[in-house]
C-alpha positions as a LaTeX table, in Angstrom:
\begin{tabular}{lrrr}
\hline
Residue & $x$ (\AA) & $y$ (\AA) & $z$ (\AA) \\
\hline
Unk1 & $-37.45$ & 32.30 & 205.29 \\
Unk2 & $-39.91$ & 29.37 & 204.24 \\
Unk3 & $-38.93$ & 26.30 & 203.33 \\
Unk4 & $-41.36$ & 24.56 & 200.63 \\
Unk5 & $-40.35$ & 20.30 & 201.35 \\
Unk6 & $-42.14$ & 19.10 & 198.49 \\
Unk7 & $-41.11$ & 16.34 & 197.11 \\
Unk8 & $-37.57$ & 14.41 & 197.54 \\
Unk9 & $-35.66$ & 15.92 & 200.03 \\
Unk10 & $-32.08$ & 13.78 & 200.89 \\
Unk11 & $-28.73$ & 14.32 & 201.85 \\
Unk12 & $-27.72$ & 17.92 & 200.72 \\
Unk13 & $-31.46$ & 19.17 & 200.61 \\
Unk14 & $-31.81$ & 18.50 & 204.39 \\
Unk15 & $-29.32$ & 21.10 & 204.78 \\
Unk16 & $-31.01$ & 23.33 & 202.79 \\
Unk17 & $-34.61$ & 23.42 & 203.77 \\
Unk18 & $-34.14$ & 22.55 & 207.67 \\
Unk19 & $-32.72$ & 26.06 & 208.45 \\
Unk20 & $-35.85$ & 27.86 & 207.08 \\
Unk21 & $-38.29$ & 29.23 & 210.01 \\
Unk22 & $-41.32$ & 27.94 & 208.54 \\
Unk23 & $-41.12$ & 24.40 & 207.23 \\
Unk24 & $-43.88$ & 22.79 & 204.78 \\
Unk25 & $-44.06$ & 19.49 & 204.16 \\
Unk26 & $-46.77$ & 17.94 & 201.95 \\
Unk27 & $-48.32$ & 14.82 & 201.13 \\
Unk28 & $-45.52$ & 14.21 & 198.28 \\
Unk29 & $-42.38$ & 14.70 & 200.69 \\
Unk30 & $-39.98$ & 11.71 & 201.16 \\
Unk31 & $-36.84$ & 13.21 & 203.85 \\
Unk32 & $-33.93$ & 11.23 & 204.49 \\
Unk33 & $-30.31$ & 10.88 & 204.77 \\
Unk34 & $-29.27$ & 8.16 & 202.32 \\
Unk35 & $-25.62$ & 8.33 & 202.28 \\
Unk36 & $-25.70$ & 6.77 & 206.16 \\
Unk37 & $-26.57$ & 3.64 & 203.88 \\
Unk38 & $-22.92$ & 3.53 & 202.31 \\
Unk39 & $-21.30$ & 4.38 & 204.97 \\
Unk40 & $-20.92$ & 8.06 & 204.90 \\
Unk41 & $-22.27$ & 10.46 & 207.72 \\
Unk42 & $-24.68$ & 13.19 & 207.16 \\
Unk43 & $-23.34$ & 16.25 & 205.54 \\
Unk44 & $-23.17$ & 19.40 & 208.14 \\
Unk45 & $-26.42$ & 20.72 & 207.99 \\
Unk46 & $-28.01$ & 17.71 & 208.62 \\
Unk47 & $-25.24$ & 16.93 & 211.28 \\
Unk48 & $-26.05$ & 19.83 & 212.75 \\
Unk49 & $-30.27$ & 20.12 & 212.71 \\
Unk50 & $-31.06$ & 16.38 & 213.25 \\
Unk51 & $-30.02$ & 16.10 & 216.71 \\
Unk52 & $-32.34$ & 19.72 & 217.46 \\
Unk53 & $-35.40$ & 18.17 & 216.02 \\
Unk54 & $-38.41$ & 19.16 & 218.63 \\
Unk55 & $-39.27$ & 15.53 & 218.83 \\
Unk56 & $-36.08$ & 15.14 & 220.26 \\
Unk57 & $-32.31$ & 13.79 & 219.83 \\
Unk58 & $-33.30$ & 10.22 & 219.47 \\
Unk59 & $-35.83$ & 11.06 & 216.55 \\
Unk60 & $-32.69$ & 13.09 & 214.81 \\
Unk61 & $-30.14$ & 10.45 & 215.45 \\
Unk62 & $-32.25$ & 7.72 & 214.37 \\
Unk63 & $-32.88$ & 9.19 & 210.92 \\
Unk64 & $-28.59$ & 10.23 & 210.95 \\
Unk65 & $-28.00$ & 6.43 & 211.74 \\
Unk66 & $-30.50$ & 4.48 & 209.94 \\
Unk67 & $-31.36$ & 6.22 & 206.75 \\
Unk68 & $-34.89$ & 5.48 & 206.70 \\
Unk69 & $-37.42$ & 8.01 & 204.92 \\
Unk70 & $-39.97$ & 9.78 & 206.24 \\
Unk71 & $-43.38$ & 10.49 & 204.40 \\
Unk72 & $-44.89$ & 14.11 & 204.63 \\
Unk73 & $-47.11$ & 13.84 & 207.97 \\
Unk74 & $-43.90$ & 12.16 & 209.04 \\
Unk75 & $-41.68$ & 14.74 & 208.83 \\
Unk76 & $-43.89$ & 17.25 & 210.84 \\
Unk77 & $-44.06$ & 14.91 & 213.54 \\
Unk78 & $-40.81$ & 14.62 & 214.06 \\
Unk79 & $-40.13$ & 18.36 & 213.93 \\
Unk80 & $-38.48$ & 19.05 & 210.63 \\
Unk81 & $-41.53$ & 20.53 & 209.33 \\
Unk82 & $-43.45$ & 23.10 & 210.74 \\
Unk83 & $-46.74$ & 23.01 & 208.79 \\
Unk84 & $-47.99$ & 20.01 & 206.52 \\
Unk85 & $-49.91$ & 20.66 & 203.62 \\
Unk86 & $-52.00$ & 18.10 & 201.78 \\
Unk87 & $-52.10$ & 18.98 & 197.98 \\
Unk88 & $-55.57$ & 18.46 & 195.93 \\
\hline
\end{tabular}
């Protein structure tokens, strides 16, 4: 399955796109978990994928803790994408 992360991805979308084997992100993408703002915890896929990320468990638990967003480069850094794309 491929996973096109173009655009806004938060809260419910993580757990949507993460699970895809091939992950692009482009130039566009904004990823983060929002709700951690209010108080609320990430919803289960994100729960579940952050702390998996191949940058590591700190990189997922930071971004489950803090709510900060992540551009497109970003997000393939840290893992959650697998290919980044930069549009024309």
């Amino acid at each position: 399955m491929v996973s096109y992360i173009d655009g806004i991805v938060m809260g419910g979308g993580v757990g949507l796109s993460v699970p895809g084997q091939y992950r692009i992100a482009t130039d566009a993408t904004v990823f983060a978990m929002p709700e951690t703002a209010i108080g609320f915890f990430p919803d289960v896929g994100g729960s579940f994928y952050l702390p998996r990320l191949a940058a590591g468990a700190g990189v997922g638990a930071w971004l489950g803790l803090s709510g900060a967003r992540l551009k497109g480069v970003d997000v393939f850094h840290a893992g959650v994408a697998t290919h980044f794309l930069v549009r024309a």
